[in-house]
Every structure is written in C-alpha cells, then in structure tokens.
CSV table of C-alpha atoms and ligand atoms in Angstrom, one decimal:
chain,number,residue,atom,x,y,z
B,711,UNK,CA,23.3,-30.7,-38.3
B,712,UNK,CA,20.4,-31.8,-38.9
B,713,UNK,CA,16.9,-30.1,-36.8
B,714,UNK,CA,16.8,-33.6,-34.7
B,715,UNK,CA,20.7,-33.4,-33.8
B,716,UNK,CA,20.2,-29.8,-33.4
B,717,UNK,CA,17.1,-30.5,-31.0
B,718,UNK,CA,18.9,-33.5,-29.2
B,719,UNK,CA,22.1,-31.2,-28.4
B,720,UNK,CA,20.1,-28.3,-27.2
B,721,UNK,CA,17.9,-30.8,-24.7
B,722,UNK,CA,21.5,-31.8,-23.2
B,723,UNK,CA,22.7,-28.4,-22.7
B,724,UNK,CA,19.5,-27.8,-20.6
B,725,UNK,CA,20.0,-30.9,-18.9
B,726,UNK,CA,23.4,-29.9,-17.9
B,727,UNK,CA,22.7,-26.1,-17.5
B,728,UNK,CA,23.1,-24.7,-13.9
B,729,UNK,CA,20.8,-21.8,-14.8
B,730,UNK,CA,18.6,-21.7,-17.6
B,731,UNK,CA,16.9,-18.3,-18.3
B,732,UNK,CA,14.0,-17.9,-21.2
B,733,UNK,CA,13.3,-14.5,-22.5
B,734,UNK,CA,9.9,-14.8,-24.8
B,735,UNK,CA,8.3,-12.5,-26.8
B,736,UNK,CA,4.9,-12.3,-29.1
B,737,UNK,CA,5.7,-15.4,-31.0
B,738,UNK,CA,4.9,-17.4,-28.2
B,739,UNK,CA,1.4,-16.2,-28.1
B,740,UNK,CA,0.9,-16.2,-31.7
B,741,UNK,CA,-0.5,-19.5,-31.3
B,742,UNK,CA,-3.1,-18.4,-28.7
B,743,UNK,CA,-4.5,-16.1,-31.0
B,744,UNK,CA,-2.6,-12.6,-30.3
B,745,UNK,CA,-0.7,-11.3,-33.4
B,746,UNK,CA,2.8,-10.5,-32.9
B,747,UNK,CA,4.2,-7.7,-34.0
B,748,UNK,CA,6.8,-7.8,-36.6
B,749,UNK,CA,6.0,-11.2,-38.2
B,750,UNK,CA,4.4,-11.3,-41.4
B,751,UNK,CA,0.6,-10.8,-39.7
B,752,UNK,CA,2.0,-8.6,-37.3
B,753,UNK,CA,0.8,-5.6,-36.0
B,754,UNK,CA,3.0,-3.0,-37.0
B,755,UNK,CA,3.5,-5.2,-40.3
B,756,UNK,CA,-0.1,-5.1,-41.6
B,757,UNK,CA,-0.7,-1.8,-39.5
B,758,UNK,CA,2.0,0.6,-39.2
B,759,UNK,CA,0.1,3.3,-38.4
B,760,UNK,CA,-1.2,1.9,-35.3
B,761,UNK,CA,2.5,2.2,-33.4
B,762,UNK,CA,1.8,5.9,-33.0
B,763,UNK,CA,-1.1,4.8,-30.4
B,764,UNK,CA,1.4,3.1,-28.3
B,765,UNK,CA,3.8,6.3,-27.9
B,766,UNK,CA,3.4,7.6,-24.5
B,767,UNK,CA,4.0,11.0,-25.6
B,768,UNK,CA,1.0,10.7,-28.2
B,769,UNK,CA,-1.1,9.2,-25.3
B,770,UNK,CA,-0.3,11.8,-23.1
B,771,UNK,CA,-0.9,14.9,-25.6
B,772,UNK,CA,-3.9,13.7,-27.5
B,773,UNK,CA,-7.5,12.8,-26.2
B,774,UNK,CA,-8.2,11.2,-29.3
B,775,UNK,CA,-5.0,8.6,-29.1
B,776,UNK,CA,-6.4,7.7,-25.7
B,777,UNK,CA,-9.8,6.9,-26.7
B,778,UNK,CA,-8.7,4.9,-29.3
B,779,UNK,CA,-6.7,2.9,-27.0
B,780,UNK,CA,-9.2,2.0,-24.9
B,781,UNK,CA,-11.8,1.2,-27.5
B,782,UNK,CA,-8.9,-1.4,-28.6
B,783,UNK,CA,-8.4,-2.4,-25.1
B,784,UNK,CA,-12.0,-3.6,-25.1
B,785,UNK,CA,-11.4,-5.8,-27.9
B,786,UNK,CA,-7.7,-7.2,-27.1
B,787,UNK,CA,-7.6,-11.0,-27.7
B,788,UNK,CA,-5.1,-11.3,-24.4
B,789,UNK,CA,-8.4,-11.2,-22.6
B,790,UNK,CA,-10.0,-14.3,-23.8
B,791,UNK,CA,-6.8,-16.2,-24.9
B,792,UNK,CA,-5.8,-19.1,-23.2
B,793,UNK,CA,-2.1,-20.7,-23.1
B,794,UNK,CA,-0.9,-22.9,-25.9
B,795,UNK,CA,1.9,-25.8,-26.3
B,796,UNK,CA,4.5,-23.0,-26.2
B,797,UNK,CA,3.8,-21.5,-22.7
B,798,UNK,CA,2.8,-24.8,-21.1
B,799,UNK,CA,6.2,-26.5,-22.3
B,800,UNK,CA,8.0,-23.7,-20.6
B,801,UNK,CA,5.9,-24.3,-17.4
B,802,UNK,CA,6.9,-28.0,-17.7
B,803,UNK,CA,10.7,-27.0,-18.1
B,804,UNK,CA,10.4,-24.9,-15.1
B,805,UNK,CA,8.8,-28.2,-13.4
B,806,UNK,CA,11.5,-30.4,-14.2
B,807,UNK,CA,14.0,-27.8,-12.6
B,808,UNK,CA,15.4,-26.5,-15.7
B,809,UNK,CA,13.6,-22.7,-15.8
B,810,UNK,CA,15.5,-20.0,-13.1
B,811,UNK,CA,13.8,-17.4,-14.4
B,812,UNK,CA,11.8,-16.4,-17.6
B,813,UNK,CA,11.6,-12.7,-19.1
B,814,UNK,CA,8.8,-11.9,-21.7
B,815,UNK,CA,8.2,-8.9,-23.2
B,816,UNK,CA,4.7,-9.9,-23.2
B,817,UNK,CA,1.5,-8.4,-21.6
B,818,UNK,CA,-1.0,-11.2,-21.6
B,819,UNK,CA,-0.4,-13.0,-18.7
B,820,UNK,CA,-0.2,-16.1,-20.6
B,821,UNK,CA,2.9,-17.9,-19.1
B,822,UNK,CA,1.4,-17.4,-15.6
B,823,UNK,CA,-2.0,-19.0,-16.8
B,824,UNK,CA,0.3,-21.6,-18.3
B,825,UNK,CA,1.5,-22.7,-15.1
B,826,UNK,CA,4.8,-21.0,-14.8
B,827,UNK,CA,5.6,-19.5,-11.4
B,828,UNK,CA,4.6,-16.0,-11.5
B,829,UNK,CA,7.4,-15.1,-9.0
B,830,UNK,CA,9.7,-16.7,-11.8
B,831,UNK,CA,8.5,-14.4,-14.2
B,832,UNK,CA,9.4,-11.1,-15.3
B,833,UNK,CA,6.9,-9.1,-17.0
B,834,UNK,CA,9.3,-6.5,-18.3
B,835,UNK,CA,7.0,-4.6,-20.6
B,836,UNK,CA,4.3,-4.6,-18.1
B,837,UNK,CA,0.8,-6.3,-18.0
B,838,UNK,CA,-2.7,-5.5,-19.9
B,839,UNK,CA,-4.4,-7.0,-16.8
B,840,UNK,CA,-3.6,-3.8,-14.6
B,841,UNK,CA,-4.2,-0.1,-14.9
B,842,UNK,CA,-1.9,2.1,-13.4
B,843,UNK,CA,-2.4,6.2,-13.2
B,844,UNK,CA,0.2,8.2,-14.8
B,845,UNK,CA,0.4,10.4,-11.9
B,846,UNK,CA,0.0,8.8,-8.5
B,847,UNK,CA,0.8,5.3,-9.5
B,848,UNK,CA,-2.6,4.3,-8.6
B,849,UNK,CA,-2.4,0.7,-9.6
B,850,UNK,CA,-5.7,-1.8,-9.8
B,851,UNK,CA,-7.2,-4.7,-12.1
B,852,UNK,CA,-8.4,-3.6,-15.3
B,853,UNK,CA,-11.4,-5.3,-15.5
B,854,UNK,CA,-13.4,-2.4,-13.8
B,855,UNK,CA,-11.9,0.5,-15.5
B,856,UNK,CA,-12.7,-1.4,-18.9
B,857,UNK,CA,-16.4,-1.7,-17.1
B,858,UNK,CA,-16.3,2.1,-17.0
B,859,UNK,CA,-15.5,2.4,-20.6
B,860,UNK,CA,-18.1,-0.1,-22.0
B,861,UNK,CA,-20.3,2.1,-19.6
B,862,UNK,CA,-19.1,5.0,-21.8
B,863,UNK,CA,-16.9,6.6,-20.2
B,864,UNK,CA,-14.0,7.1,-23.0
B,865,UNK,CA,-11.0,8.1,-20.9
B,866,UNK,CA,-11.6,7.2,-17.5
B,867,UNK,CA,-9.7,9.3,-15.2
B,868,UNK,CA,-7.9,8.3,-11.5
B,869,UNK,CA,-10.6,8.3,-8.8
B,870,UNK,CA,-7.7,9.5,-6.4
B,871,UNK,CA,-6.1,11.9,-8.1
B,872,UNK,CA,-8.0,12.7,-11.4
B,873,UNK,CA,-5.0,11.6,-13.3
B,874,UNK,CA,-5.0,9.8,-16.7
B,875,UNK,CA,-4.8,6.1,-16.6
B,876,UNK,CA,-3.4,3.6,-19.0
B,877,UNK,CA,-3.4,-0.2,-19.2
B,878,UNK,CA,0.6,-1.2,-17.0
B,879,UNK,CA,2.0,-2.0,-20.2
B,880,UNK,CA,5.3,-0.3,-21.3
B,881,UNK,CA,4.6,2.4,-24.5
B,882,UNK,CA,7.2,3.4,-26.4
B,883,UNK,CA,9.2,6.2,-25.3
B,884,UNK,CA,8.4,5.0,-21.6
B,885,UNK,CA,11.2,3.9,-19.2
B,886,UNK,CA,10.9,0.0,-18.3
B,887,UNK,CA,10.5,-0.5,-14.2
B,888,UNK,CA,14.1,-0.3,-12.9
B,889,UNK,CA,13.3,-3.0,-10.6
B,890,UNK,CA,12.2,-5.4,-13.5
B,891,UNK,CA,14.9,-4.5,-15.4
B,892,UNK,CA,17.6,-5.1,-12.7
B,893,UNK,CA,16.1,-8.5,-11.8
B,894,UNK,CA,16.2,-9.2,-15.5
B,895,UNK,CA,19.7,-9.0,-15.9
B,896,UNK,CA,20.9,-10.6,-12.6
B,897,UNK,CA,19.1,-13.4,-13.8
B,898,UNK,CA,21.1,-13.1,-17.3
B,899,UNK,CA,24.3,-12.3,-15.6
B,900,UNK,CA,23.9,-15.3,-13.9
B,901,UNK,CA,23.3,-18.0,-16.3
B,902,UNK,CA,24.9,-20.5,-18.5
B,903,UNK,CA,21.9,-21.1,-21.3
B,904,UNK,CA,19.7,-18.4,-22.3
B,905,UNK,CA,16.7,-19.6,-24.2
B,906,UNK,CA,15.1,-16.5,-26.8
B,907,UNK,CA,11.8,-18.0,-27.9
B,908,UNK,CA,9.3,-16.4,-29.8
B,909,UNK,CA,10.9,-12.8,-30.1
B,910,UNK,CA,12.4,-10.7,-33.0
B,911,UNK,CA,15.1,-9.4,-30.5
B,912,UNK,CA,15.2,-5.9,-32.0
B,913,UNK,CA,13.3,-4.0,-29.2
B,914,UNK,CA,16.0,-2.4,-26.5
B,915,UNK,CA,17.1,-2.7,-23.6
B,916,UNK,CA,15.4,-6.5,-23.9
B,917,UNK,CA,17.4,-7.0,-26.8
B,918,UNK,CA,20.7,-6.5,-25.1
B,919,UNK,CA,19.9,-9.3,-22.9
B,920,UNK,CA,21.3,-11.7,-25.2
B,921,UNK,CA,24.5,-10.0,-25.8
B,922,UNK,CA,24.9,-9.7,-22.0
B,923,UNK,CA,24.4,-13.3,-21.7
B,924,UNK,CA,27.0,-14.3,-24.2
B,925,UNK,CA,29.5,-11.8,-22.5
B,926,UNK,CA,28.9,-13.8,-19.4
B,927,UNK,CA,29.8,-16.7,-21.1
B,928,UNK,CA,26.2,-17.9,-21.3
B,929,UNK,CA,25.2,-20.4,-24.6
B,930,UNK,CA,22.4,-18.6,-26.5
B,931,UNK,CA,19.7,-21.0,-28.1
B,932,UNK,CA,16.9,-19.1,-30.7
B,933,UNK,CA,13.4,-20.5,-31.0
B,934,UNK,CA,11.9,-18.4,-33.5
B,935,UNK,CA,10.2,-18.4,-37.2
B,936,UNK,CA,12.4,-15.5,-38.5
B,937,UNK,CA,15.7,-14.4,-38.4
B,938,UNK,CA,17.0,-12.5,-35.4
B,939,UNK,CA,20.2,-10.3,-35.3
B,940,UNK,CA,21.4,-12.6,-32.9
B,941,UNK,CA,21.2,-15.9,-35.1
B,942,UNK,CA,24.7,-16.0,-36.1
B,943,UNK,CA,26.1,-15.5,-32.4
B,944,UNK,CA,23.6,-18.5,-31.0
B,945,UNK,CA,25.0,-21.6,-30.3
B,946,UNK,CA,21.6,-23.2,-31.8
B,947,UNK,CA,18.9,-21.8,-34.1
B,948,UNK,CA,16.0,-23.8,-34.2
B,949,UNK,CA,13.7,-22.1,-37.0
B,950,UNK,CA,9.9,-23.4,-36.3
B,951,UNK,CA,7.0,-23.1,-34.7
B,952,UNK,CA,7.6,-22.5,-30.7
B,953,UNK,CA,5.3,-24.7,-29.4
B,954,UNK,CA,6.6,-27.6,-31.6
B,955,UNK,CA,10.2,-27.2,-30.8
B,956,UNK,CA,10.0,-26.7,-27.3
B,957,UNK,CA,7.8,-30.2,-27.3
B,958,UNK,CA,10.5,-31.7,-28.9
B,959,UNK,CA,13.2,-30.6,-26.8
B,960,UNK,CA,11.0,-31.9,-23.7
B,961,UNK,CA,10.6,-35.4,-25.6
B,962,UNK,CA,14.4,-35.2,-25.8
B,963,UNK,CA,15.0,-34.6,-22.1
B,964,UNK,CA,12.5,-37.3,-21.4
B,965,UNK,CA,14.9,-39.9,-23.3
B,966,UNK,CA,18.0,-38.2,-21.8
B,967,UNK,CA,16.5,-38.8,-18.1
B,968,UNK,CA,15.5,-42.7,-19.2
B,969,UNK,CA,19.1,-43.3,-20.6
G,1339,APR,N1,6.7,-20.0,-33.0
G,1339,APR,C1,8.0,-19.4,-33.4
G,1339,APR,N2,8.1,-18.1,-33.6
G,1339,APR,C2,7.2,-17.2,-33.8
G,1339,APR,C3,5.6,-17.6,-33.9
G,1339,APR,C4,5.5,-19.0,-33.5
G,1339,APR,N3,4.2,-19.7,-33.5
G,1339,APR,N4,5.0,-16.7,-34.1
G,1339,APR,C5,5.5,-15.9,-34.5
G,1339,APR,N5,7.0,-15.8,-34.7
G,1339,APR,C6,8.1,-15.0,-34.5
G,1339,APR,C7,8.4,-14.0,-35.4
G,1339,APR,O1,8.5,-14.4,-36.7
G,1339,APR,C8,9.0,-13.2,-34.8
G,1339,APR,O2,10.3,-13.1,-35.3
G,1339,APR,O3,8.1,-14.6,-33.4
G,1339,APR,C9,9.2,-13.0,-33.5
G,1339,APR,C10,8.0,-12.1,-33.0
G,1339,APR,O4,8.9,-10.7,-32.8
G,1339,APR,P1,7.7,-9.5,-32.7
G,1339,APR,O5,6.6,-9.2,-33.4
G,1339,APR,O6,8.9,-8.3,-33.0
G,1339,APR,O7,7.7,-9.6,-31.2
G,1339,APR,P2,8.3,-9.2,-29.8
G,1339,APR,O8,9.8,-9.7,-30.1
G,1339,APR,O9,7.9,-9.6,-28.9
G,1339,APR,O10,8.2,-7.5,-29.5
G,1339,APR,C11,9.1,-6.9,-28.8
G,1339,APR,O11,8.2,-4.7,-29.3
G,1339,APR,O12,6.3,-4.1,-30.3
G,1339,APR,C12,7.2,-3.7,-28.8
G,1339,APR,O13,6.3,-3.7,-27.0
G,1339,APR,C13,6.1,-4.5,-28.5
G,1339,APR,O14,6.9,-6.5,-26.4
G,1339,APR,C14,6.8,-5.9,-27.8
G,1339,APR,C15,8.5,-5.8,-28.3
C-alpha cells in the first residue's frame, strides 16, 4: 500500500476510533531543536558516556556527576524550545475529539505548550520544569534553583531538609511515579487505537504499553523515522517526519469530514 493510501487508512481509523491514545517520544521534539537519544544525532548515539550522568545511583553517589548535570541543565534546549508541527498536530487531534490521553516520555513540556490539555498529558518520565528533593519530596519550579546554580552553587540542596535535589525527571534506575504508570496503563487498556509517534519503543516499562494495547485488541499505528521493535505488529507504520505525517493525517481527516 502506498504512503497516501496508508495515511488515508490511518485517518479513517482515527475518525472511527472510540478512544485514541498517543504515545510520544523524543522524536516529536527534534524539530524543536531538542536532540533525541537513539536517532543518528541522538544524545546516547553521539555521546554514550553521558548516559552514566543520568543514572540515579551515579547522581546520588558522585558530587561531580551532580555538578555536571546541573551545568548541563543550565543549557538544556527544552528551556528555550517551542512546539513544532508534531505537537501542534496532536493538539489539533485532541481539539477535534480524537485524543483521549497523550502519554509522553518527553520532559520538555512542549505538548502542553503546543495546546494539548495538560489534564490529558501523562509525563511518564517526569518534567525538567520542576525540581524535587530526593529526601523530602519537596517540589518547586526549576527556574529559581537554576538561578542558584548560576549564582555559583554547584549542587543546590533542599532548603527544607538539606537533601539532594534533582530535576523531576526519571533517571535510569529510578522508578516511575506509580500513579502516572497506572493512568497510562488504564488509558491504554481502554483504547482501540494507539498512535506511537517519535519513539524507538525500547525503554521499559513504557515500551510495554503498545503490547498492552495490542493485547487489549487495539490497533497500533507507528509514526517514526526509523524502525521499532513493534513495526511487524503495527496496523500501519508511517516512516517519516512526525510533523509532516501528522499534518497529512489531519488533512485526510478534513477530507473525510467533508465527504
Ligand atoms: N520524526 C519522526 N521520528 C523521529 C524524528 C522526527 N522528526 N526525529 C527522531 N525520530 C525518531 C528516531 O528515529 C528514534 O527512533 O524518534 C525516535 C526517538 O527514539 P529515542 O531517541 O530512543 O527516544 P525515546 O523513544 O523517547 O526514548 C525513551 O529513553 O533515554 C531515555 O528517558 C529517555 O524518555 C527517553 C527514553
């Protein structure tokens, strides 16, 4: 089936679906200038040594790691990036009533910035826009803490309990927020269409969600620049740029609604 016919089918499936769940990854933010992790220019692809910085054990044990992570946070593109066509298209899908829940592995907040209702977004790997204390769970906006780092504090401690602080993002070896995992699982169990966009679908437990959707009888549609382990089980694989593909799907939805 050629790409246009495939996009037309996907648009029809979305129009007819009872409950659509989107599962997004770093590939929806690359067009906003935020590198992904495992793509050709990905962070782990180009700087594999950096992956260690994002393990919880290394962060807890090594002050040098914490200081390097805080320095990296100062220049993280998520603080200056804006939403791109992929974020805007998913927000439009929601506006038209075709998106029940958006589970994102991204920490950049760009789905909300692009207009998706924050109540429908599950930031399952956390957010870079907040800081949490690893001892007393105090949670604050990231801005003032980054200001302390800029003013020379290399490893700002919690003002309440003196504990270590970290951006509220999930590090390797850190467990996910059970309530977020439950929300993502429940939405997936109830969906009849899962739209996986811009994710390599290799990091667990999120990488189990498409399997959960398939086992619940849902169709799986994958929009991704490269192969994923689920391509052979997907109802459709749309290989290309997330923003372009999602806009093409919206255009077909328009023609369906005009027909
Ligand atoms: N359009 C479509 N696909 C794209 C685009 C684009 N513009 N840019 C990149 N991609 C694809 C890449 O080919 C890759 O397969 O998006 C996918 C992104 O995969 P990863 O880099 O592995 O990112 P993600 O799946 O979100 O990683 C999951 O791993 O390191 C952890 O916590 C981190 O949340 C992250 C998790």
